[in-house]
Coordinates of C-alpha atoms and ligand atoms in Angstrom, one line a residue:
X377 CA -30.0 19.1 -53.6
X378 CA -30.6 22.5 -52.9
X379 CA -33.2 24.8 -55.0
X380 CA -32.2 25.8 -58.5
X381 CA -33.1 29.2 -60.3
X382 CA -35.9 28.5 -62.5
X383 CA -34.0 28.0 -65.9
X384 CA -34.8 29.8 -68.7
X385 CA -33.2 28.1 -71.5
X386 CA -33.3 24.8 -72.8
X387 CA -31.2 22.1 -74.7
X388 CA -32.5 18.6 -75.6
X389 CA -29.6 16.9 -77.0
X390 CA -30.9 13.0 -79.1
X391 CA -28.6 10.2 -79.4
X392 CA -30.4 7.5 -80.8
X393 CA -33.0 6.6 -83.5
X394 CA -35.9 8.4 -85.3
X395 CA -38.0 7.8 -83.0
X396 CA -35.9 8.8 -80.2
X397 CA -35.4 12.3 -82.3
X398 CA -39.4 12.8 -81.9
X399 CA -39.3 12.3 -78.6
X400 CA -36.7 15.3 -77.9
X401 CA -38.7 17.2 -80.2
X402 CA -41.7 16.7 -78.0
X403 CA -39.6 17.2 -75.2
X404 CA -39.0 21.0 -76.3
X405 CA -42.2 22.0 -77.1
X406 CA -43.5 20.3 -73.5
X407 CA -40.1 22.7 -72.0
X408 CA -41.8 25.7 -74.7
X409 CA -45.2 25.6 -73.2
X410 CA -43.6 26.5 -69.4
X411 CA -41.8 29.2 -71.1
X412 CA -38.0 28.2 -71.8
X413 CA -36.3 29.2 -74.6
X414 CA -34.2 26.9 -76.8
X415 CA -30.9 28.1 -75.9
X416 CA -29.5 30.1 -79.2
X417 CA -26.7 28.3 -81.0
X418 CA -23.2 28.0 -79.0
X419 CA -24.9 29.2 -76.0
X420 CA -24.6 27.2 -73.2
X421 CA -28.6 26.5 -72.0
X422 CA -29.6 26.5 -68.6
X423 CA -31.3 22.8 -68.4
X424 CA -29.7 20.4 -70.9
X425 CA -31.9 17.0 -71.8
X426 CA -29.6 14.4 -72.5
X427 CA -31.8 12.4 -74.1
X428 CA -30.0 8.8 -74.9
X429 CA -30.0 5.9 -76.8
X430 CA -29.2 1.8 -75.5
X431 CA -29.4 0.1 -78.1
X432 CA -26.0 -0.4 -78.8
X433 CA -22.6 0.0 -76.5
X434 CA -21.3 2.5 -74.2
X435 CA -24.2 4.2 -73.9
X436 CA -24.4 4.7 -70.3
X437 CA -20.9 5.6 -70.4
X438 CA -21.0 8.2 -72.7
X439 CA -23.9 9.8 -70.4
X440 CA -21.7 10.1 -67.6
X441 CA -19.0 11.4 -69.4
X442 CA -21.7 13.9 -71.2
X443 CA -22.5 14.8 -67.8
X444 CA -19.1 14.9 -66.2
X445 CA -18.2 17.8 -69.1
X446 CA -21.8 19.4 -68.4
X447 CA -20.6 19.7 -64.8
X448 CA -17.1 20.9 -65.7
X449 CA -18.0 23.6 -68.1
X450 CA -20.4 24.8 -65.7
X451 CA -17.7 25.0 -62.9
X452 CA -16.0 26.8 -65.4
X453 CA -18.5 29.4 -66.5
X454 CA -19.4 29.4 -62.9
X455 CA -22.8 28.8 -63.5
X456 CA -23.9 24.9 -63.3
X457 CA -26.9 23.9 -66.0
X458 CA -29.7 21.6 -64.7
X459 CA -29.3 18.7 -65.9
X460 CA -32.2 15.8 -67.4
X461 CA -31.6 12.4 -68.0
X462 CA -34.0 11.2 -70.5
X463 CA -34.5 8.0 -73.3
X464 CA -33.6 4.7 -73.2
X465 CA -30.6 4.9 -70.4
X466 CA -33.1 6.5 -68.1
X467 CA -35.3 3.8 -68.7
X468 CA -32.6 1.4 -67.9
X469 CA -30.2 2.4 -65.2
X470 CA -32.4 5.1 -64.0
X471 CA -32.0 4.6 -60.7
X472 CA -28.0 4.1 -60.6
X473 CA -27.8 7.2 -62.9
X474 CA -29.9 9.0 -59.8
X475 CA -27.1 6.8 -57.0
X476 CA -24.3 7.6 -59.3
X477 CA -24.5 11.2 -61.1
X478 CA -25.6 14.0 -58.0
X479 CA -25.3 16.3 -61.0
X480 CA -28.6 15.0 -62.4
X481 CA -31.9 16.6 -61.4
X482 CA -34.4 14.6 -63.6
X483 CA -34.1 10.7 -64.7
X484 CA -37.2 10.4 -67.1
X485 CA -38.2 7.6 -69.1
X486 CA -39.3 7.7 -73.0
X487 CA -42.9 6.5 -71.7
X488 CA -43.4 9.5 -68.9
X489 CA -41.5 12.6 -70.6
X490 CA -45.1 13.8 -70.5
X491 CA -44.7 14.4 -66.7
X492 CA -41.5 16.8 -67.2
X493 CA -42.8 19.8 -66.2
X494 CA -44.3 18.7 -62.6
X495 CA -40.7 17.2 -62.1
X496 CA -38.9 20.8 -63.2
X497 CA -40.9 22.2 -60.8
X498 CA -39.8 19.9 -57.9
X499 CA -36.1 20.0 -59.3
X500 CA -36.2 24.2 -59.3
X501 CA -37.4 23.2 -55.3
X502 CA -34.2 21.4 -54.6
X503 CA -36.3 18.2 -55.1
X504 CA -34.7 15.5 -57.5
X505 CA -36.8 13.7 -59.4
X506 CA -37.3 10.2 -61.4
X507 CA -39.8 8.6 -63.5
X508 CA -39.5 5.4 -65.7
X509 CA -43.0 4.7 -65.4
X510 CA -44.9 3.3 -68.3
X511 CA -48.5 4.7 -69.1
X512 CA -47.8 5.0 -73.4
X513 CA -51.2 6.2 -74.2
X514 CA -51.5 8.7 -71.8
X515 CA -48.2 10.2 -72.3
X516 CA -49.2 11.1 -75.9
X517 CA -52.3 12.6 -74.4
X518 CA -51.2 15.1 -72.4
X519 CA -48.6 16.6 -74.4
X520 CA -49.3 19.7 -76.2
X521 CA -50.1 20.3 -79.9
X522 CA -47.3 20.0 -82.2
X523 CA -45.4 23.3 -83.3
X524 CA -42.3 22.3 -85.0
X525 CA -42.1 24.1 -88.4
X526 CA -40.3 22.1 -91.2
X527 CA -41.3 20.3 -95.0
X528 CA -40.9 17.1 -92.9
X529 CA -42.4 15.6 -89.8
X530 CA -41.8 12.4 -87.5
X531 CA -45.4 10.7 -86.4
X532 CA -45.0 8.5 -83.7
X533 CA -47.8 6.2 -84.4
X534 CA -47.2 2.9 -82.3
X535 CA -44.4 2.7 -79.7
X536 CA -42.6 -0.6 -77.9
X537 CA -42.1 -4.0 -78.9
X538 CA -42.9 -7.3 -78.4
X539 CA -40.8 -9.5 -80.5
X540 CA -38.1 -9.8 -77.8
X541 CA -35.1 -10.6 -80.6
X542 CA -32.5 -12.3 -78.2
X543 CA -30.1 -9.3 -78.9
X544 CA -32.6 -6.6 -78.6
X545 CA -32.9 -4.0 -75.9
X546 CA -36.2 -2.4 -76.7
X547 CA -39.1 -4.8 -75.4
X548 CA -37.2 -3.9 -71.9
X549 CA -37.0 0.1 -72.4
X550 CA -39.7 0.8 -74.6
X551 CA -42.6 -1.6 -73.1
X552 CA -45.2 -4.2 -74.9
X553 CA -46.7 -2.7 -78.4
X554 CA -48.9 0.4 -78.3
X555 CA -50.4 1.4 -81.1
X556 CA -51.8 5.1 -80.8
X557 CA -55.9 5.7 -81.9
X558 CA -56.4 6.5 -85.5
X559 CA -58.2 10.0 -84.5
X560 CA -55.7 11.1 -82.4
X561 CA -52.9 10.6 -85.7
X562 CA -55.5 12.0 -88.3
X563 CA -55.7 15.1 -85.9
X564 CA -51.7 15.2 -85.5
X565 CA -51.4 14.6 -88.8
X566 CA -54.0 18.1 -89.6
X567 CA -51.6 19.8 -87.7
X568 CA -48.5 19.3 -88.7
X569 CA -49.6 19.5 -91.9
X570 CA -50.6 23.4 -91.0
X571 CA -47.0 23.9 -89.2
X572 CA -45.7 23.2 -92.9
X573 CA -45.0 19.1 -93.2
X574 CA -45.2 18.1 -96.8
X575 CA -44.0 14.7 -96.0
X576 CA -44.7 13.0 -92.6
X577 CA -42.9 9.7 -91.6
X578 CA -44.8 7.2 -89.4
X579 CA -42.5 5.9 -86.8
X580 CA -42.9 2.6 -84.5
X581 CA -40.2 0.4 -83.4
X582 CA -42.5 -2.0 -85.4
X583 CA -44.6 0.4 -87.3
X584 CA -46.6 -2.0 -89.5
X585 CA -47.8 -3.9 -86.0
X586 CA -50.2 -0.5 -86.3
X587 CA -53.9 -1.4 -86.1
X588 CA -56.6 0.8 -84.9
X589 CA -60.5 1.6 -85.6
X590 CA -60.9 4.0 -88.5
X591 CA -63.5 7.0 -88.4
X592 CA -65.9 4.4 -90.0
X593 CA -65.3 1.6 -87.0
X594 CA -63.5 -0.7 -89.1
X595 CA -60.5 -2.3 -88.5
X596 CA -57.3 -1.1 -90.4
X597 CA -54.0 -1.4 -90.2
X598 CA -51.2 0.1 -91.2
X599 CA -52.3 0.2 -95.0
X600 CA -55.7 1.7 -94.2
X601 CA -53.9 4.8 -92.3
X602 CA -52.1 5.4 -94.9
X603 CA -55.0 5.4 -97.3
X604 CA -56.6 8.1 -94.9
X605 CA -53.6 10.2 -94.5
X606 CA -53.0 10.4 -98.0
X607 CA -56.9 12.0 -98.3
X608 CA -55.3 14.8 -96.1
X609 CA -55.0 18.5 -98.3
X610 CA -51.1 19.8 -98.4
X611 CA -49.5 16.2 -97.1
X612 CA -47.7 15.2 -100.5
X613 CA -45.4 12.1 -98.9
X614 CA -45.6 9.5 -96.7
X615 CA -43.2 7.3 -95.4
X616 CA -43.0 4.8 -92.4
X617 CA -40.5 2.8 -90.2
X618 CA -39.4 1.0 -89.1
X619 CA -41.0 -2.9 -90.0
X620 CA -40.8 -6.2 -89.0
X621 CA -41.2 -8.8 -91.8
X622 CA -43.6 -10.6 -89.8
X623 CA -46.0 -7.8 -89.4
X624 CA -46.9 -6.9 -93.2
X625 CA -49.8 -7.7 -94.0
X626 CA -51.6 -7.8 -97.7
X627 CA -52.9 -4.4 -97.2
X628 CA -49.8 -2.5 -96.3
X629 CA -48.4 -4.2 -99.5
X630 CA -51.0 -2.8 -101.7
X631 CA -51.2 0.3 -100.7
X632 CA -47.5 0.7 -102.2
X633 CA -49.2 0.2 -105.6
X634 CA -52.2 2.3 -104.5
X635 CA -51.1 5.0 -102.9
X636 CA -49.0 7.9 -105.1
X637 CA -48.2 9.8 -101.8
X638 CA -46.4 6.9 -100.4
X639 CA -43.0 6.8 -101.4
X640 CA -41.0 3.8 -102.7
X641 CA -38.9 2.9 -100.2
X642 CA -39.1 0.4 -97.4
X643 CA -36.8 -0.3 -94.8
X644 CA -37.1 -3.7 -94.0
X645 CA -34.2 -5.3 -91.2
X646 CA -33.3 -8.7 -91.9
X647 CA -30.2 -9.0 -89.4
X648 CA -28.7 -11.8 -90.6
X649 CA -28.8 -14.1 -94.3
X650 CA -28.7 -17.1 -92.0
X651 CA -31.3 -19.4 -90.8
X652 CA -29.5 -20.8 -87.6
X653 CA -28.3 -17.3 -86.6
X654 CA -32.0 -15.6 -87.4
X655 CA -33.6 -18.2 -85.2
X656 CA -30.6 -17.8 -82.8
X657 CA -32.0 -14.2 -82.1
X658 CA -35.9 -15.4 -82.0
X659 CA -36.6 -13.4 -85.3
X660 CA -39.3 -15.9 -86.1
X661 CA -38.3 -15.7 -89.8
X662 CA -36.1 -17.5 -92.2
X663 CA -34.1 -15.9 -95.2
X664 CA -36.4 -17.2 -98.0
X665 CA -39.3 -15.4 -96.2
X666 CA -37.8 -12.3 -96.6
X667 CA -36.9 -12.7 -100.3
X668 CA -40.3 -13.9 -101.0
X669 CA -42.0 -10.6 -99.0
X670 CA -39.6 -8.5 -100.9
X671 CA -40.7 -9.9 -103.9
X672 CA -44.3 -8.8 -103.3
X673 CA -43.5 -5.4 -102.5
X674 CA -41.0 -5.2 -106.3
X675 CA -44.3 -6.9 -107.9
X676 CA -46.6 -3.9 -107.3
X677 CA -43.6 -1.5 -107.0
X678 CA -40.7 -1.7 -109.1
X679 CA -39.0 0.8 -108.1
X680 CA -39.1 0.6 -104.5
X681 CA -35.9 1.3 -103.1
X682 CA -35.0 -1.4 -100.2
X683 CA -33.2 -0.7 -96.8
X684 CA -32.5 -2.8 -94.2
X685 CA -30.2 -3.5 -90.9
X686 CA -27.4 -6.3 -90.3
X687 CA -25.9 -7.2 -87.2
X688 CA -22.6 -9.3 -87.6
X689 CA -21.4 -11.1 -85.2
X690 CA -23.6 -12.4 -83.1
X691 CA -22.7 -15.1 -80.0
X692 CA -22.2 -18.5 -82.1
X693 CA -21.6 -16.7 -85.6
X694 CA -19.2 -18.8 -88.4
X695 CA -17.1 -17.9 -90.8
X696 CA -19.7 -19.7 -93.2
X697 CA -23.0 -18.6 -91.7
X698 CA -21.8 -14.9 -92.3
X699 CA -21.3 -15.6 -95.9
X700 CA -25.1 -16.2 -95.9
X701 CA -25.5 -12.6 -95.0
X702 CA -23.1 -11.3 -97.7
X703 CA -25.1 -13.8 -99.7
X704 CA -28.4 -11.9 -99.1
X705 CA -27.0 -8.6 -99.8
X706 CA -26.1 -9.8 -103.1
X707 CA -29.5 -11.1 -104.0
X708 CA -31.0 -8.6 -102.6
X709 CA -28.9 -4.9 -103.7
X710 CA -30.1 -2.6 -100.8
X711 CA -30.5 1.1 -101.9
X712 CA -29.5 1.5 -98.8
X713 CA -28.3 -0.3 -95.1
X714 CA -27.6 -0.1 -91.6
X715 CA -24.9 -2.4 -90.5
X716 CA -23.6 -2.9 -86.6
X717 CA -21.4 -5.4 -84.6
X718 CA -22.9 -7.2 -82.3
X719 CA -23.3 -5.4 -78.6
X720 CA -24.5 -7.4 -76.0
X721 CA -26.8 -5.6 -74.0
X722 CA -27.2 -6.6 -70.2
X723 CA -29.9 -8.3 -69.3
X724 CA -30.9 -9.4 -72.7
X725 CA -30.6 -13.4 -73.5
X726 CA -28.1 -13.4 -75.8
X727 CA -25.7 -11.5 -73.8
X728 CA -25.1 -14.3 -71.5
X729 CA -25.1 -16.8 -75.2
X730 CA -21.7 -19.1 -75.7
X731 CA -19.8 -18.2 -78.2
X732 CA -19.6 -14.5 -78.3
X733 CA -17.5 -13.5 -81.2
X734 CA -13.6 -11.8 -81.1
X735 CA -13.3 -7.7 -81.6
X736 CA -11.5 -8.6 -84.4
X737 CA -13.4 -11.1 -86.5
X738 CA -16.3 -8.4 -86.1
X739 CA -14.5 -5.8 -87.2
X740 CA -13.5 -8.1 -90.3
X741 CA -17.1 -9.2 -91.1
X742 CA -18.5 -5.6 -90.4
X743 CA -15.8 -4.4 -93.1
X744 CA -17.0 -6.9 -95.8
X745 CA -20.3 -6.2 -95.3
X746 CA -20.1 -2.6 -95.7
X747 CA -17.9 -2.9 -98.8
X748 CA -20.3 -4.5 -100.7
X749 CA -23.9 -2.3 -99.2
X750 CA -21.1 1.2 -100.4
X751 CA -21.1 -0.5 -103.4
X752 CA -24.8 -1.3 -103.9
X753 CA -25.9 1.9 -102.0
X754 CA -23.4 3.4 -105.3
X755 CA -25.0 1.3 -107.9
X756 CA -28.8 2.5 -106.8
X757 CA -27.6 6.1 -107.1
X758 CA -25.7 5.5 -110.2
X759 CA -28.9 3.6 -111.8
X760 CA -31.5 6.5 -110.9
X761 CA -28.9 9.2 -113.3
X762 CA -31.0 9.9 -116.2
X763 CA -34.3 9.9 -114.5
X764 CA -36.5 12.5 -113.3
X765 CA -37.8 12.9 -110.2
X766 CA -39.6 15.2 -107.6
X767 CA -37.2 16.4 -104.5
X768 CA -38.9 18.0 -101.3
X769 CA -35.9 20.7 -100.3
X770 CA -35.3 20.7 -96.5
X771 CA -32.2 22.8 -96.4
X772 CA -29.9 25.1 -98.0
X773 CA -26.4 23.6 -99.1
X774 CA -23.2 25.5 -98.5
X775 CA -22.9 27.2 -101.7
X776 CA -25.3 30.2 -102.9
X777 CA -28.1 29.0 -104.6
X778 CA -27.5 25.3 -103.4
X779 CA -30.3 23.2 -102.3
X780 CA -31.0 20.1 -100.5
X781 CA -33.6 17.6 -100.5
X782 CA -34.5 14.3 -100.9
X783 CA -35.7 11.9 -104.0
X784 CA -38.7 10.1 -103.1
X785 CA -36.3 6.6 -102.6
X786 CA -35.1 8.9 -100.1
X787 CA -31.9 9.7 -101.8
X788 CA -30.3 13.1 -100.7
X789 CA -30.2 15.6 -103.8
X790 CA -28.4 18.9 -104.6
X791 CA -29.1 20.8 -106.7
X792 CA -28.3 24.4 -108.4
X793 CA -31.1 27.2 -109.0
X794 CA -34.3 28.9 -107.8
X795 CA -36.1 26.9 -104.9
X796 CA -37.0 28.0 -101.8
X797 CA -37.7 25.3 -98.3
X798 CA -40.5 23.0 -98.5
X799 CA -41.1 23.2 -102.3
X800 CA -41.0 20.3 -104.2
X801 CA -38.8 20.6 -107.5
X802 CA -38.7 18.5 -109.9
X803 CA -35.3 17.5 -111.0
X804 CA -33.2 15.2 -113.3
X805 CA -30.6 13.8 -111.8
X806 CA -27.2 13.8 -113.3
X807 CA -24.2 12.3 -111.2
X808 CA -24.3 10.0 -108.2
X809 CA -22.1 10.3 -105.7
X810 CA -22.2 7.2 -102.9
X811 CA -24.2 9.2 -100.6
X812 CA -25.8 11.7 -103.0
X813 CA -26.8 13.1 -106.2
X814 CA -26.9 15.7 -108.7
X815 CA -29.2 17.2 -110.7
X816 CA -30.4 20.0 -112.2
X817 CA -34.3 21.4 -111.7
X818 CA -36.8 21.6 -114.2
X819 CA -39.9 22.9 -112.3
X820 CA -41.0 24.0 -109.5
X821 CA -44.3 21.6 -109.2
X822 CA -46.0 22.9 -105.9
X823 CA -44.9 25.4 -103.5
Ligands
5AD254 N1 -26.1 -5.1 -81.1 C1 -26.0 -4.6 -82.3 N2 -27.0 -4.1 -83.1 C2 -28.2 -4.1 -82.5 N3 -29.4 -3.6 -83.0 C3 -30.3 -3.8 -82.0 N4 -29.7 -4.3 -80.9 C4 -28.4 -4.5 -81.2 C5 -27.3 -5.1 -80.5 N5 -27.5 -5.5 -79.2 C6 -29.6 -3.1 -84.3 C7 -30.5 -3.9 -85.1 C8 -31.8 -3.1 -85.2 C9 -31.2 -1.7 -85.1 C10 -32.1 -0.6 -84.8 O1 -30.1 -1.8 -84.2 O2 -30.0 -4.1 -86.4 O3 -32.6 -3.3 -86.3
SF4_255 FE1 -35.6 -5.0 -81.0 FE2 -36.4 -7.1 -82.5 FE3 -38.2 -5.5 -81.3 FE4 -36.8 -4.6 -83.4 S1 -38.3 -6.3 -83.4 S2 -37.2 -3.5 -81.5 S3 -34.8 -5.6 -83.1 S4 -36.8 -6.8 -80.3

C-alpha cells in the first residue's frame, strides 16, 4: 500500500447493538484526541470506520459491499477515503477481510480499538495494519476521558460472554466475561455526568454477570453498583442491559424496589417458550424459570415494563414447540420485544445442527410472533394513557415546539410546549400510538 495523506476527517459508521454503538463512540473521541474532525453531515470523511455487527446474517457481505461503494465514490470524487474495518466482522474474518478487500487499511477488533491510533500512523506510512487481539481491561484503560455531550450515556461495564448459547456468535468475537473495576465506572460515571448524562445505561453482553470490589472492599454485584451510582449528584436514571436469566441475583432484584433512579424496565431474552429448544441452544434455563424470575421482579415492581428477544426457527424447531413461544408471549405481555429468524453463524454448534428450518416456515413463525408482541407492545402503551410520568427530552421532533423523550418504561414520548434537551418534564400521557405516545407537559421538574 502506498502512504496516505494524513486524514483529517473522520466517520465511524455502527451496525450492530448498544454496545457496539459505544464502542464507535469511543472510537471517535480516541480519532478526536489525534486531531480529526468528525466529518460534517453529507460530507464525505477522509477515514470511514465501518464498524460492524455478526450477530446475525450477511454481515460480512454487507462490509464488502460497504466498502466496494466506499472505493467507488472515492474513484468518483477522485479522492479515495481510508478505510477501517472495525467490530465483530473484524474480529471474525479479520484476516480474509485484510486477503480480500486491498481497500482496507485497518482490520481492528472490538477488544484492541484502543490501539487505533499507532495503527493510523502505520496506515498514513503505507503500512496496513490488523489487530484482533484481546487484552479487555486494558483497552478501557488507555482510552481517553469521555466527551460525548447528550442527556443520555452508554457505560460499558462488563464486556464478552461465556454462556456459549449454541446459536450465539459472541463468546467467539467478544472473548470470556470481563467485568470492568468498580472505580474506574464510578469515575466514568463522574464524568459523563459533567458532559451532561442525566440517564446512563450500563451495558454488557451479560450485564448482571457484573461483580467487582466496592470502594469499601466488599463484594457487589450488579445491584450494589447501582446503589452507588444512584448516590452520584445530577445522574437522575439508570438503566442496564442486557441480562441473562441466570445471572440475577437477589440483590439486583431489590434494588428495583430500592432504587428510585432505576427505571422499570428490564430487558430480559428468553429466545424460545420451549424447553427442548432452550436446552437445544445450551440456555441452561427452562420456561417456568423465567416466569418465576419475572415474577420476582413484578413483586417488588409493578410496573416494570418487560422486554425480551426471540429467535424462531432454530435447527430442529416444530410446528408445536413454536406455539410454546407464542405461548410465553401471552403469559408474559412484553412492553416491548426483539424478534429474529434464526441465522446460523459459522463456526458456531448449531450451525452444523440437523434440521435447519425452511425460509419460509421462518418467515411464517417470525410473522405470528410479531403480530401478537405489535399488539402487546400497543396494549402497554395504550394502558400507561392517563398516567403521569417524567420524560428526559433527547431531541427535537419535526414540528416547532415538538419534543422527544422517553418515559421511564422507556417508551418514546412527544410532546407539545416549552422544554429544552436534557430536561426532564413531567407529562401525562394522552394517546398511544404502537411505537409512541402523546402527552401534554405539566412541569418542568429539573433542568
Ligand atoms: N440468529 C438469530 N438471532 C440471533 N441472536 C443471537 N444470535 C443469533 C442468531 N444466530 C439474537 C438473540 C440475542 C440477540 C442479541 O440476537 O435473540 O439475544
Ligand atoms: Fe450470545 Fe447467549 Fe452469550 Fe447472549 S448469553 S451473548 S445469546 S452466547
Amino acid at each position: 500500500m502506498k502512504p496516505q495523506t494524513p486524514p483529517k476527517t473522520y466517520r465511524v459508521k455502527s451496525f450492530g447493538c448498544q454496545m457496539n454503538v459505544y464502542d464507535g463512540e469511543r472510537m471517535a473521541e480516541l480519532l478526536g484526541e489525534k486531531g480529526l474532525h468528525s466529518a460534517p453531515e453529507g460530507e464525505e470523511a477522509d477515514l470511514v470506520v465501518l464498524n460492524t455487527c455478526h450477530i446475525r446474517e450477511k454481515a460480512a457481505e454487507k462490509v464488502y459491499s460497504d466498502i466496494g461503494r466506499l472505493v467507488k465514490a472515492g474513484e468518483e470524487a477522485g479522492k479515495a477515503p481510508m478505510i477501517a474495518v472495525a467490530g465483530c466482522v473484524a474480529q471474525a474474518e479479520g484476516e480474509e477481510i485484510m486477503a480480500r478487500a486491498p481497500a482496507v487499511s485497518m482490520v481492528v477488533g472490538p477488544q484492541a480499538y484502543h490501539r487505533l491510533p499507532e495503527m493510523l500512523d502505520k496506515a498514513v506510512q503505507g503500512e496496513r495494519a490488523s489487530d484482533t487481539d484481546m487484552p479487555a481491561i486494558a483497552k478501557f484503560d488507555s482510552l481517553p476521558q469521555r466527551t460525548r455531550r447528550s442527556p443520555t450515556a452508554f457505560l460499558t461495564v462488563q464486556e464478552g460472554c461465556d454462556k456459549f448459547c449454541t446459536y450465539c456468535v459472541v463468546p467467539y468475537t467478544r472473548g470470556a466475561e470481563i467485568s470492568r473495576p468498580f472505580g474506574d465506572l464510578i469515575a466514568e460515571a463522574r464524568r459523563l455526568i459533567e458532559a451532561g448524562a442525566r440517564e446512563i445505561t450500563l451495558l454488557g453482553q451479560n450485564v448482571n454477570a457484573w461483580a467487582g470490589e466496592d470502594d469499601k472492599g466488599h463484594d457487589v454485584g450488579l445491584g450494589g453498583l447501582i446503589h452507588a451510582l444512584a448516590r452520584l449528584d445530577g445522574l437522575e436514571r439508570i438503566r442496564y442491559t442486557t441480562s441473562h436469566p441466570n445471572d440475577m441475583d437477589d440483590a439486583l432484584i431489590a434494588a428495583h424496589g430500592e432504587v428510585d433512579k432505576l427505571m422499570p424496565y428490564l430487558h430480559l431474552p428468553v429466545q424460545s417458550g420451549n424447553d427442548r429448544v432452550l436446552k437445544a441452544m445450551n440456555r441452561a434455563h427452562t420456561a417456568e424459570s423465567y416466569m418465576r424470575l419475572l415474577e420476582r421482579f413484578r413483586a417488588v415492581r409493578p410496573d416494570i415494563a418487560l422486554s425480551g428477544d426471540f429467535i424462531v426457527g432454530f435447527p430442529g424447531e416444530t410446528e408445536a414447540e413454536f406455539e410454546d413461544t407464542l405461548r410465553i408471549v401471552d403469559e408474559v405481555r412484553y412492553a416491548q420485544a426483539f424478534s429474529f429468524k434464526y441465522s446460523p453463524r459459522p463456526g458456531t454448534p448449531a450451525a452444523t445442527m440437523v434440521g435447519q428450518i425452511a425460509r419460509e416456515v421462518m418467515d411464517d413463525r417470525l410473522q405470528r410472533l410479531q403480530a401478537r408482541l405489535n399488539r402487546d407492545q400497543l396494549a402497554f402503551n395504550e394502558a400507561s394513557v392517563g398516567k403521569t410520568c417524567s420524560v428526559l427530552i433527547e431531541r427535537k421532533g419535526k414540528h416547532p415546539g415538538q419534543w422527544l423523550g422517553k418515559s421511564p418504561w422507556l417508551q418514546s414520548v412527544w410532546f407539545e410546549g416549552e422544554a429544552a434537551i436534557g430536561d426532564l418534564v413531567e407529562v401525562e400521557l394522552l394517546e398511544a400510538g404502537p411505537n409512541s405516545v402523546m402527552g401534554r407537559p405539566l412541569a418542568t421538574v429539573s433542568a
